[in-house]
């Protein structure tokens, strides 16, 4: 072994201090064994890490140089993605007009504390499926339990939060929308599991490999939440509504609207169609049901259906050709709401009251509570829950109560009539929280071309906390 230079000792000392700090942050003493690797890399060099640099073949030297750079970059990016921040693209309109389809975000893992991966053996920078090969991107073993290291803060009310989809633990590979549990409620468990041609294989996904969702945190652990005529109430008091919250409306007009008008109101092409297309209401029975009446000629005026913020609503009402504006009634929203296998009469616009579980809180295992919290007890906190003739059994023991070990959150979209959120699939456990969007670094308008304003320059490098 060659003598160790002072420079090598300095490099080893700096790397070791940084690595020990990382081990302390991860709260895992086993990681300290990695210091042995640092000893060899910087001091003893028993393993010839840089042997490739001795080759005299310029082509091999160049090739190995590229491989070395790519490997280092991949390790660095994976570390940043796991523990610091990751890129996220807004895929749907559920948070419009706060976050728009086509917004690209930096999601901070440090805001709430990064999670130690549940699936440590997985392909880097891929969520759950390898592109092209269309197979799992991770190994089922080993699977580690939930652990979150210290971060800069905790989830606060009205935070926009990225989280793993809670109902994504069990997935029908060919029908992922609606989720597996809703499909079972609609068609029956056997019909879903036996009909592979329609639903595909039924697979399980660990927490960190479930799809990423982004919503606004409306309800905190221990809150009682309800929705009455589209207004959210927290512990009996009106919640503060997001500035850009929007609902669906039917708008009667004597003159067709133009694309320029829709653009002014912030309505994308996917949310409306030109005259004569399916999203323009033309069925007379529907129009009569909604409260529209024929005009002086005996025919109905044109009626559009699209979402609007309060600001856009006021602009539309001022258009001279507009005769009537009606908010989309609850009866048109559907009937499948959480819990999907228990009929409590709740709907999209009139939901609850429902209590949000809090770590350490205890509930009575009444039939209603079992229906509301069975998924928390079984799927998220991993207990065996059975209802028998003589009562409820948890892990084989008869129980009258249950104490939660996690905090839970209630997430909703600002686009309230076009958001599959906690009203559809229930609570978000703390171990599903991924991070907090902090900045929009790119925003692309899907309705425009590159030479016609595709890049939304006014949204670039905006802090998400400044978007209310």
GROMACS .gro file of C-alpha atoms in nm:
model
  468
    1UNK     CA    1   0.000   0.000   0.000
    2UNK     CA    2   0.134   0.342  -0.098
    3UNK     CA    3   0.185   0.608   0.172
    4UNK     CA    4  -0.129   0.814   0.235
    5UNK     CA    5  -0.086   1.180   0.148
    6UNK     CA    6  -0.214   1.472   0.350
    7UNK     CA    7  -0.454   1.557   0.067
    8UNK     CA    8  -0.604   1.207   0.084
    9UNK     CA    9  -0.660   1.242   0.459
   10UNK     CA   10  -0.833   1.576   0.410
   11UNK     CA   11  -1.065   1.433   0.142
   12UNK     CA   12  -1.138   1.130   0.360
   13UNK     CA   13  -1.208   1.350   0.663
   14UNK     CA   14  -1.454   1.574   0.475
   15UNK     CA   15  -1.633   1.279   0.313
   16UNK     CA   16  -1.654   1.093   0.646
   17UNK     CA   17  -1.796   1.391   0.837
   18UNK     CA   18  -2.062   1.444   0.568
   19UNK     CA   19  -2.144   1.074   0.564
   20UNK     CA   20  -2.176   1.055   0.945
   21UNK     CA   21  -2.412   1.354   0.939
   22UNK     CA   22  -2.620   1.173   0.677
   23UNK     CA   23  -2.628   0.858   0.895
   24UNK     CA   24  -2.743   1.064   1.194
   25UNK     CA   25  -3.014   1.222   0.979
   26UNK     CA   26  -3.128   0.879   0.861
   27UNK     CA   27  -3.118   0.753   1.224
   28UNK     CA   28  -2.966   0.425   1.108
   29UNK     CA   29  -2.649   0.298   1.272
   30UNK     CA   30  -2.601   0.022   1.016
   31UNK     CA   31  -2.520   0.283   0.755
   32UNK     CA   32  -2.198   0.361   0.943
   33UNK     CA   33  -2.053   0.045   0.789
   34UNK     CA   34  -2.025   0.254   0.473
   35UNK     CA   35  -1.727   0.430   0.632
   36UNK     CA   36  -1.525   0.116   0.550
   37UNK     CA   37  -1.596   0.185   0.184
   38UNK     CA   38  -1.478   0.544   0.224
   39UNK     CA   39  -1.158   0.418   0.386
   40UNK     CA   40  -1.080   0.212   0.077
   41UNK     CA   41  -1.185   0.480  -0.172
   42UNK     CA   42  -0.972   0.754  -0.019
   43UNK     CA   43  -0.696   0.573   0.177
   44UNK     CA   44  -0.618   0.203   0.131
   45UNK     CA   45  -0.741   0.163  -0.229
   46UNK     CA   46  -0.740  -0.217  -0.219
   47UNK     CA   47  -1.018  -0.211  -0.479
   48UNK     CA   48  -0.882  -0.061  -0.804
   49UNK     CA   49  -1.160   0.197  -0.849
   50UNK     CA   50  -0.970   0.390  -1.117
   51UNK     CA   51  -0.796   0.102  -1.291
   52UNK     CA   52  -0.972   0.191  -1.616
   53UNK     CA   53  -0.771   0.514  -1.635
   54UNK     CA   54  -0.453   0.312  -1.695
   55UNK     CA   55  -0.567   0.177  -2.030
   56UNK     CA   56  -0.370   0.301  -2.331
   57UNK     CA   57  -0.659   0.248  -2.573
   58UNK     CA   58  -0.808   0.597  -2.631
   59UNK     CA   59  -1.146   0.456  -2.734
   60UNK     CA   60  -1.178   0.246  -2.419
   61UNK     CA   61  -1.056   0.536  -2.210
   62UNK     CA   62  -1.324   0.760  -2.357
   63UNK     CA   63  -1.593   0.491  -2.315
   64UNK     CA   64  -1.506   0.419  -1.952
   65UNK     CA   65  -1.488   0.792  -1.885
   66UNK     CA   66  -1.844   0.836  -2.010
   67UNK     CA   67  -1.963   0.537  -1.806
   68UNK     CA   68  -1.796   0.678  -1.494
   69UNK     CA   69  -1.955   1.022  -1.544
   70UNK     CA   70  -2.299   0.876  -1.614
   71UNK     CA   71  -2.281   0.650  -1.308
   72UNK     CA   72  -2.179   0.939  -1.082
   73UNK     CA   73  -2.454   1.161  -1.225
   74UNK     CA   74  -2.713   0.884  -1.182
   75UNK     CA   75  -2.616   0.830  -0.818
   76UNK     CA   76  -2.626   1.204  -0.748
   77UNK     CA   77  -2.963   1.257  -0.918
   78UNK     CA   78  -3.112   0.951  -0.742
   79UNK     CA   79  -2.995   1.081  -0.404
   80UNK     CA   80  -3.143   1.425  -0.473
   81UNK     CA   81  -3.467   1.270  -0.600
   82UNK     CA   82  -3.505   1.053  -0.288
   83UNK     CA   83  -3.407   1.296  -0.017
   84UNK     CA   84  -3.410   1.656  -0.142
   85UNK     CA   85  -3.659   1.728  -0.422
   86UNK     CA   86  -3.809   1.575  -0.734
   87UNK     CA   87  -3.970   1.699  -1.051
   88UNK     CA   88  -4.347   1.664  -1.086
   89UNK     CA   89  -4.582   1.749  -1.371
   90UNK     CA   90  -4.945   1.845  -1.313
   91UNK     CA   91  -5.135   1.576  -1.509
   92UNK     CA   92  -5.500   1.679  -1.456
   93UNK     CA   93  -5.717   1.983  -1.394
   94UNK     CA   94  -5.814   1.898  -1.034
   95UNK     CA   95  -5.619   2.195  -0.888
   96UNK     CA   96  -5.704   2.451  -1.153
   97UNK     CA   97  -5.689   2.743  -1.153
   98UNK     CA   98  -5.422   2.734  -0.881
   99UNK     CA   99  -5.197   2.482  -1.054
  100UNK     CA  100  -5.255   2.423  -1.424
  101UNK     CA  101  -5.219   2.122  -1.649
  102UNK     CA  102  -4.870   2.154  -1.794
  103UNK     CA  103  -4.711   2.308  -1.483
  104UNK     CA  104  -4.378   2.147  -1.395
  105UNK     CA  105  -4.293   2.169  -1.026
  106UNK     CA  106  -4.002   2.122  -0.792
  107UNK     CA  107  -4.142   1.914  -0.503
  108UNK     CA  108  -3.947   1.956  -0.181
  109UNK     CA  109  -3.889   1.636   0.018
  110UNK     CA  110  -3.726   1.842   0.294
  111UNK     CA  111  -4.043   2.042   0.372
  112UNK     CA  112  -4.207   1.753   0.561
  113UNK     CA  113  -3.900   1.528   0.592
  114UNK     CA  114  -3.803   1.268   0.329
  115UNK     CA  115  -3.914   0.908   0.370
  116UNK     CA  116  -3.671   0.621   0.374
  117UNK     CA  117  -3.766   0.415   0.063
  118UNK     CA  118  -4.003   0.121   0.122
  119UNK     CA  119  -3.850  -0.054  -0.179
  120UNK     CA  120  -3.472   0.005  -0.169
  121UNK     CA  121  -3.406  -0.223  -0.468
  122UNK     CA  122  -3.567  -0.038  -0.757
  123UNK     CA  123  -3.477   0.120  -1.089
  124UNK     CA  124  -3.387   0.486  -1.025
  125UNK     CA  125  -3.608   0.776  -1.135
  126UNK     CA  126  -3.900   0.549  -1.233
  127UNK     CA  127  -4.220   0.537  -1.028
  128UNK     CA  128  -4.349   0.181  -1.069
  129UNK     CA  129  -4.330   0.063  -1.432
  130UNK     CA  130  -4.029   0.041  -1.662
  131UNK     CA  131  -4.086   0.217  -1.995
  132UNK     CA  132  -4.089   0.001  -2.310
  133UNK     CA  133  -4.059  -0.323  -2.110
  134UNK     CA  134  -4.385  -0.241  -1.926
  135UNK     CA  135  -4.285  -0.441  -1.617
  136UNK     CA  136  -4.230  -0.360  -1.251
  137UNK     CA  137  -3.942  -0.124  -1.182
  138UNK     CA  138  -3.874  -0.260  -0.832
  139UNK     CA  139  -3.819  -0.581  -0.635
  140UNK     CA  140  -4.081  -0.684  -0.379
  141UNK     CA  141  -3.807  -0.785  -0.136
  142UNK     CA  142  -3.677  -0.635   0.080
  143UNK     CA  143  -3.966  -0.408   0.177
  144UNK     CA  144  -3.894  -0.170   0.463
  145UNK     CA  145  -4.152  -0.020   0.696
  146UNK     CA  146  -4.246   0.346   0.719
  147UNK     CA  147  -3.981   0.584   0.844
  148UNK     CA  148  -3.963   0.960   0.789
  149UNK     CA  149  -3.656   1.157   0.888
  150UNK     CA  150  -3.665   1.509   1.029
  151UNK     CA  151  -3.768   1.783   0.788
  152UNK     CA  152  -3.825   2.157   0.793
  153UNK     CA  153  -4.187   2.136   0.910
  154UNK     CA  154  -4.516   1.950   0.897
  155UNK     CA  155  -4.821   1.952   0.671
  156UNK     CA  156  -5.032   2.263   0.736
  157UNK     CA  157  -5.391   2.337   0.646
  158UNK     CA  158  -5.431   2.463   0.287
  159UNK     CA  159  -5.085   2.336   0.186
  160UNK     CA  160  -5.068   2.191  -0.164
  161UNK     CA  161  -4.927   1.843  -0.108
  162UNK     CA  162  -4.789   1.565  -0.330
  163UNK     CA  163  -4.872   1.219  -0.197
  164UNK     CA  164  -4.898   0.856  -0.303
  165UNK     CA  165  -5.248   0.756  -0.409
  166UNK     CA  166  -5.403   0.587  -0.101
  167UNK     CA  167  -5.635   0.360  -0.300
  168UNK     CA  168  -5.342   0.255  -0.521
  169UNK     CA  169  -5.233  -0.034  -0.297
  170UNK     CA  170  -5.433  -0.279  -0.509
  171UNK     CA  171  -5.444  -0.211  -0.884
  172UNK     CA  172  -5.626  -0.363  -1.181
  173UNK     CA  173  -5.357  -0.311  -1.444
  174UNK     CA  174  -5.595  -0.248  -1.736
  175UNK     CA  175  -5.853  -0.034  -1.549
  176UNK     CA  176  -5.688   0.208  -1.307
  177UNK     CA  177  -5.958   0.475  -1.329
  178UNK     CA  178  -6.179   0.423  -1.140
  179UNK     CA  179  -5.960   0.263  -0.875
  180UNK     CA  180  -5.978  -0.106  -0.783
  181UNK     CA  181  -6.208  -0.056  -0.482
  182UNK     CA  182  -6.460   0.146  -0.682
  183UNK     CA  183  -6.454  -0.118  -0.959
  184UNK     CA  184  -6.523  -0.388  -0.698
  185UNK     CA  185  -6.815  -0.187  -0.559
  186UNK     CA  186  -6.954  -0.141  -0.911
  187UNK     CA  187  -6.906  -0.492  -1.056
  188UNK     CA  188  -6.824  -0.724  -0.765
  189UNK     CA  189  -6.491  -0.865  -0.649
  190UNK     CA  190  -6.513  -1.189  -0.846
  191UNK     CA  191  -6.608  -1.011  -1.167
  192UNK     CA  192  -6.303  -0.785  -1.140
  193UNK     CA  193  -6.057  -1.058  -1.042
  194UNK     CA  194  -6.178  -1.321  -1.289
  195UNK     CA  195  -6.215  -1.098  -1.596
  196UNK     CA  196  -5.849  -1.046  -1.686
  197UNK     CA  197  -5.932  -0.953  -2.043
  198UNK     CA  198  -6.109  -0.638  -1.919
  199UNK     CA  199  -5.935  -0.558  -1.590
  200UNK     CA  200  -5.595  -0.723  -1.635
  201UNK     CA  201  -5.388  -0.864  -1.350
  202UNK     CA  202  -5.461  -0.755  -0.994
  203UNK     CA  203  -5.135  -0.643  -0.836
  204UNK     CA  204  -5.019  -0.493  -0.505
  205UNK     CA  205  -4.795  -0.186  -0.484
  206UNK     CA  206  -4.594  -0.073  -0.179
  207UNK     CA  207  -4.657   0.281  -0.056
  208UNK     CA  208  -4.369   0.457  -0.233
  209UNK     CA  209  -4.452   0.292  -0.566
  210UNK     CA  210  -4.813   0.407  -0.583
  211UNK     CA  211  -4.900   0.685  -0.827
  212UNK     CA  212  -4.826   1.041  -0.718
  213UNK     CA  213  -5.123   1.274  -0.670
  214UNK     CA  214  -5.133   1.645  -0.583
  215UNK     CA  215  -5.418   1.813  -0.394
  216UNK     CA  216  -5.477   2.079  -0.132
  217UNK     CA  217  -5.485   1.970   0.232
  218UNK     CA  218  -5.825   2.082   0.360
  219UNK     CA  219  -5.866   1.872   0.675
  220UNK     CA  220  -5.610   1.806   0.947
  221UNK     CA  221  -5.583   1.513   1.191
  222UNK     CA  222  -5.861   1.532   1.449
  223UNK     CA  223  -6.082   1.765   1.243
  224UNK     CA  224  -6.449   1.704   1.175
  225UNK     CA  225  -6.520   1.796   0.812
  226UNK     CA  226  -6.837   1.835   0.610
  227UNK     CA  227  -6.945   1.984   0.279
  228UNK     CA  228  -7.277   2.164   0.253
  229UNK     CA  229  -7.390   2.304  -0.083
  230UNK     CA  230  -7.028   2.310  -0.205
  231UNK     CA  231  -6.900   2.492   0.105
  232UNK     CA  232  -6.649   2.307   0.324
  233UNK     CA  233  -6.696   2.330   0.700
  234UNK     CA  234  -6.420   2.245   0.948
  235UNK     CA  235  -6.533   2.172   1.304
  236UNK     CA  236  -6.862   2.345   1.227
  237UNK     CA  237  -6.708   2.664   1.086
  238UNK     CA  238  -6.682   2.773   0.722
  239UNK     CA  239  -6.342   2.695   0.577
  240UNK     CA  240  -6.151   2.964   0.388
  241UNK     CA  241  -6.197   2.888   0.018
  242UNK     CA  242  -5.899   2.904  -0.220
  243UNK     CA  243  -5.902   3.219  -0.430
  244UNK     CA  244  -5.895   3.020  -0.755
  245UNK     CA  245  -6.155   2.758  -0.656
  246UNK     CA  246  -6.396   2.679  -0.937
  247UNK     CA  247  -6.717   2.486  -1.004
  248UNK     CA  248  -6.899   2.362  -1.314
  249UNK     CA  249  -7.175   2.580  -1.458
  250UNK     CA  250  -7.436   2.565  -1.733
  251UNK     CA  251  -7.446   2.890  -1.930
  252UNK     CA  252  -7.734   2.984  -2.161
  253UNK     CA  253  -7.637   3.218  -2.445
  254UNK     CA  254  -7.807   3.354  -2.757
  255UNK     CA  255  -7.476   3.382  -2.945
  256UNK     CA  256  -7.200   3.117  -2.958
  257UNK     CA  257  -6.890   3.189  -2.753
  258UNK     CA  258  -6.557   3.225  -2.928
  259UNK     CA  259  -6.224   3.063  -2.843
  260UNK     CA  260  -6.093   3.407  -2.751
  261UNK     CA  261  -6.370   3.446  -2.493
  262UNK     CA  262  -6.297   3.108  -2.338
  263UNK     CA  263  -5.928   3.195  -2.326
  264UNK     CA  264  -6.010   3.521  -2.145
  265UNK     CA  265  -6.212   3.326  -1.887
  266UNK     CA  266  -5.932   3.073  -1.838
  267UNK     CA  267  -6.128   2.780  -1.981
  268UNK     CA  268  -5.919   2.523  -2.171
  269UNK     CA  269  -6.030   2.350  -2.490
  270UNK     CA  270  -6.078   2.020  -2.308
  271UNK     CA  271  -6.339   2.184  -2.083
  272UNK     CA  272  -6.562   2.307  -2.365
  273UNK     CA  273  -6.640   2.226  -2.726
  274UNK     CA  274  -6.752   2.448  -3.015
  275UNK     CA  275  -7.118   2.456  -3.110
  276UNK     CA  276  -7.263   2.120  -3.207
  277UNK     CA  277  -7.009   1.912  -3.014
  278UNK     CA  278  -7.097   1.675  -2.728
  279UNK     CA  279  -7.014   1.905  -2.436
  280UNK     CA  280  -7.268   2.164  -2.552
  281UNK     CA  281  -7.599   2.070  -2.393
  282UNK     CA  282  -7.856   2.006  -2.669
  283UNK     CA  283  -8.091   1.749  -2.511
  284UNK     CA  284  -8.422   1.927  -2.437
  285UNK     CA  285  -8.508   1.699  -2.142
  286UNK     CA  286  -8.179   1.785  -1.975
  287UNK     CA  287  -8.229   2.155  -2.041
  288UNK     CA  288  -8.580   2.146  -1.896
  289UNK     CA  289  -8.457   1.951  -1.592
  290UNK     CA  290  -8.189   2.215  -1.530
  291UNK     CA  291  -8.448   2.492  -1.537
  292UNK     CA  292  -8.393   2.638  -1.884
  293UNK     CA  293  -8.697   2.740  -2.089
  294UNK     CA  294  -8.755   2.772  -2.467
  295UNK     CA  295  -8.714   3.116  -2.622
  296UNK     CA  296  -8.980   3.310  -2.814
  297UNK     CA  297  -8.943   3.081  -3.117
  298UNK     CA  298  -9.013   2.769  -2.910
  299UNK     CA  299  -8.654   2.646  -2.939
  300UNK     CA  300  -8.387   2.637  -2.670
  301UNK     CA  301  -8.091   2.871  -2.675
  302UNK     CA  302  -7.743   2.727  -2.678
  303UNK     CA  303  -7.624   2.605  -2.335
  304UNK     CA  304  -7.256   2.551  -2.257
  305UNK     CA  305  -7.113   2.351  -1.968
  306UNK     CA  306  -6.769   2.442  -1.829
  307UNK     CA  307  -6.584   2.521  -1.503
  308UNK     CA  308  -6.531   2.877  -1.377
  309UNK     CA  309  -6.371   3.061  -1.090
  310UNK     CA  310  -6.571   3.330  -0.911
  311UNK     CA  311  -6.385   3.594  -1.113
  312UNK     CA  312  -6.462   3.423  -1.444
  313UNK     CA  313  -6.825   3.377  -1.339
  314UNK     CA  314  -6.867   3.752  -1.295
  315UNK     CA  315  -6.715   3.815  -1.638
  316UNK     CA  316  -6.948   3.563  -1.805
  317UNK     CA  317  -7.256   3.714  -1.640
  318UNK     CA  318  -7.168   4.051  -1.794
  319UNK     CA  319  -7.173   3.916  -2.152
  320UNK     CA  320  -7.485   4.064  -2.320
  321UNK     CA  321  -7.585   3.739  -2.493
  322UNK     CA  322  -7.583   3.538  -2.167
  323UNK     CA  323  -7.936   3.480  -2.038
  324UNK     CA  324  -7.890   3.240  -1.747
  325UNK     CA  325  -7.612   3.073  -1.546
  326UNK     CA  326  -7.680   2.765  -1.329
  327UNK     CA  327  -7.429   2.581  -1.113
  328UNK     CA  328  -7.406   2.209  -1.195
  329UNK     CA  329  -7.649   2.029  -0.961
  330UNK     CA  330  -7.530   1.757  -0.728
  331UNK     CA  331  -7.760   1.499  -0.889
  332UNK     CA  332  -7.543   1.494  -1.204
  333UNK     CA  333  -7.223   1.416  -1.013
  334UNK     CA  334  -7.265   1.040  -0.962
  335UNK     CA  335  -7.308   0.823  -0.654
  336UNK     CA  336  -6.972   0.653  -0.580
  337UNK     CA  337  -6.820   0.831  -0.283
  338UNK     CA  338  -6.608   0.715   0.009
  339UNK     CA  339  -6.669   0.468   0.158
  340UNK     CA  340  -6.789   0.311  -0.168
  341UNK     CA  341  -6.926  -0.002   0.003
  342UNK     CA  342  -7.140   0.184   0.259
  343UNK     CA  343  -7.448   0.388   0.169
  344UNK     CA  344  -7.465   0.695   0.390
  345UNK     CA  345  -7.636   0.926   0.141
  346UNK     CA  346  -7.332   1.153   0.102
  347UNK     CA  347  -7.261   1.317  -0.232
  348UNK     CA  348  -7.009   1.541  -0.403
  349UNK     CA  349  -7.160   1.872  -0.289
  350UNK     CA  350  -7.309   1.750   0.040
  351UNK     CA  351  -7.066   1.523   0.219
  352UNK     CA  352  -7.008   1.421   0.579
  353UNK     CA  353  -6.967   1.508   0.858
  354UNK     CA  354  -6.664   1.283   0.881
  355UNK     CA  355  -6.394   1.276   1.150
  356UNK     CA  356  -6.032   1.263   1.033
  357UNK     CA  357  -5.821   1.012   1.233
  358UNK     CA  358  -5.541   1.139   1.454
  359UNK     CA  359  -5.244   0.945   1.590
  360UNK     CA  360  -5.323   0.818   1.941
  361UNK     CA  361  -5.698   0.887   1.914
  362UNK     CA  362  -5.939   0.603   1.995
  363UNK     CA  363  -6.274   0.529   1.830
  364UNK     CA  364  -6.555   0.287   1.912
  365UNK     CA  365  -6.589   0.009   1.657
  366UNK     CA  366  -6.952   0.071   1.571
  367UNK     CA  367  -7.082  -0.053   1.233
  368UNK     CA  368  -7.058   0.299   1.089
  369UNK     CA  369  -6.705   0.353   1.219
  370UNK     CA  370  -6.595   0.016   1.083
  371UNK     CA  371  -6.725   0.121   0.740
  372UNK     CA  372  -6.554   0.461   0.757
  373UNK     CA  373  -6.219   0.350   0.897
  374UNK     CA  374  -6.178  -0.013   0.787
  375UNK     CA  375  -5.933   0.084   0.514
  376UNK     CA  376  -5.724   0.281   0.764
  377UNK     CA  377  -5.717  -0.013   1.006
  378UNK     CA  378  -5.655  -0.283   0.743
  379UNK     CA  379  -5.472  -0.130   0.449
  380UNK     CA  380  -5.273   0.151   0.604
  381UNK     CA  381  -5.203   0.026   0.957
  382UNK     CA  382  -5.184  -0.341   0.852
  383UNK     CA  383  -5.423  -0.508   1.096
  384UNK     CA  384  -5.655  -0.802   1.042
  385UNK     CA  385  -6.010  -0.670   1.084
  386UNK     CA  386  -6.311  -0.903   1.088
  387UNK     CA  387  -6.677  -0.852   1.163
  388UNK     CA  388  -6.842  -1.156   1.320
  389UNK     CA  389  -7.183  -1.217   1.468
  390UNK     CA  390  -7.061  -1.149   1.820
  391UNK     CA  391  -6.860  -0.835   1.738
  392UNK     CA  392  -6.549  -0.693   1.574
  393UNK     CA  393  -6.211  -0.868   1.588
  394UNK     CA  394  -5.876  -0.691   1.540
  395UNK     CA  395  -5.581  -0.924   1.487
  396UNK     CA  396  -5.787  -1.215   1.615
  397UNK     CA  397  -5.897  -1.046   1.937
  398UNK     CA  398  -6.246  -0.915   2.003
  399UNK     CA  399  -6.230  -0.537   2.032
  400UNK     CA  400  -6.476  -0.259   2.105
  401UNK     CA  401  -6.228   0.020   2.027
  402UNK     CA  402  -5.932   0.097   1.804
  403UNK     CA  403  -5.644   0.344   1.853
  404UNK     CA  404  -5.484   0.494   1.542
  405UNK     CA  405  -5.107   0.493   1.500
  406UNK     CA  406  -5.094   0.740   1.208
  407UNK     CA  407  -5.210   1.093   1.142
  408UNK     CA  408  -5.441   1.132   0.843
  409UNK     CA  409  -5.527   1.421   0.611
  410UNK     CA  410  -5.821   1.520   0.392
  411UNK     CA  411  -5.721   1.631   0.041
  412UNK     CA  412  -5.939   1.814  -0.212
  413UNK     CA  413  -5.888   1.980  -0.548
  414UNK     CA  414  -5.957   2.349  -0.608
  415UNK     CA  415  -6.150   2.245  -0.920
  416UNK     CA  416  -6.418   2.106  -0.692
  417UNK     CA  417  -6.653   1.956  -0.952
  418UNK     CA  418  -6.372   1.795  -1.153
  419UNK     CA  419  -6.158   1.645  -0.881
  420UNK     CA  420  -6.132   1.283  -0.772
  421UNK     CA  421  -6.019   1.351  -0.417
  422UNK     CA  422  -6.081   1.241  -0.057
  423UNK     CA  423  -6.455   1.244  -0.123
  424UNK     CA  424  -6.389   0.957  -0.365
  425UNK     CA  425  -6.114   0.756  -0.193
  426UNK     CA  426  -6.091   0.877   0.165
  427UNK     CA  427  -5.806   0.971   0.394
  428UNK     CA  428  -5.436   1.021   0.315
  429UNK     CA  429  -5.213   0.856   0.580
  430UNK     CA  430  -4.900   1.040   0.690
  431UNK     CA  431  -4.676   0.770   0.542
  432UNK     CA  432  -4.817   0.848   0.195
  433UNK     CA  433  -4.707   1.214   0.203
  434UNK     CA  434  -4.427   1.272  -0.052
  435UNK     CA  435  -4.352   1.642  -0.029
  436UNK     CA  436  -4.455   2.000  -0.092
  437UNK     CA  437  -4.448   2.174  -0.433
  438UNK     CA  438  -4.235   2.484  -0.391
  439UNK     CA  439  -4.181   2.632  -0.735
  440UNK     CA  440  -4.310   2.617  -1.093
  441UNK     CA  441  -4.001   2.592  -1.313
  442UNK     CA  442  -4.186   2.544  -1.644
  443UNK     CA  443  -4.545   2.584  -1.759
  444UNK     CA  444  -4.674   2.469  -2.100
  445UNK     CA  445  -5.021   2.546  -2.234
  446UNK     CA  446  -5.153   2.236  -2.411
  447UNK     CA  447  -5.399   2.449  -2.609
  448UNK     CA  448  -5.134   2.659  -2.781
  449UNK     CA  449  -4.846   2.604  -3.024
  450UNK     CA  450  -4.484   2.696  -2.965
  451UNK     CA  451  -4.526   3.012  -3.175
  452UNK     CA  452  -4.855   3.108  -3.010
  453UNK     CA  453  -4.779   3.132  -2.642
  454UNK     CA  454  -4.727   2.767  -2.546
  455UNK     CA  455  -4.487   2.869  -2.270
  456UNK     CA  456  -4.670   3.053  -1.992
  457UNK     CA  457  -4.389   3.297  -1.914
  458UNK     CA  458  -4.583   3.463  -1.631
  459UNK     CA  459  -4.585   3.135  -1.437
  460UNK     CA  460  -4.216   3.050  -1.466
  461UNK     CA  461  -4.025   3.044  -1.136
  462UNK     CA  462  -4.332   3.133  -0.931
  463UNK     CA  463  -4.344   3.013  -0.571
  464UNK     CA  464  -4.638   2.781  -0.515
  465UNK     CA  465  -4.702   2.931  -0.170
  466UNK     CA  466  -4.784   3.261  -0.344
  467UNK     CA  467  -5.062   3.089  -0.545
  468UNK     CA  468  -5.371   3.077  -0.325
   0.00000   0.00000   0.00000
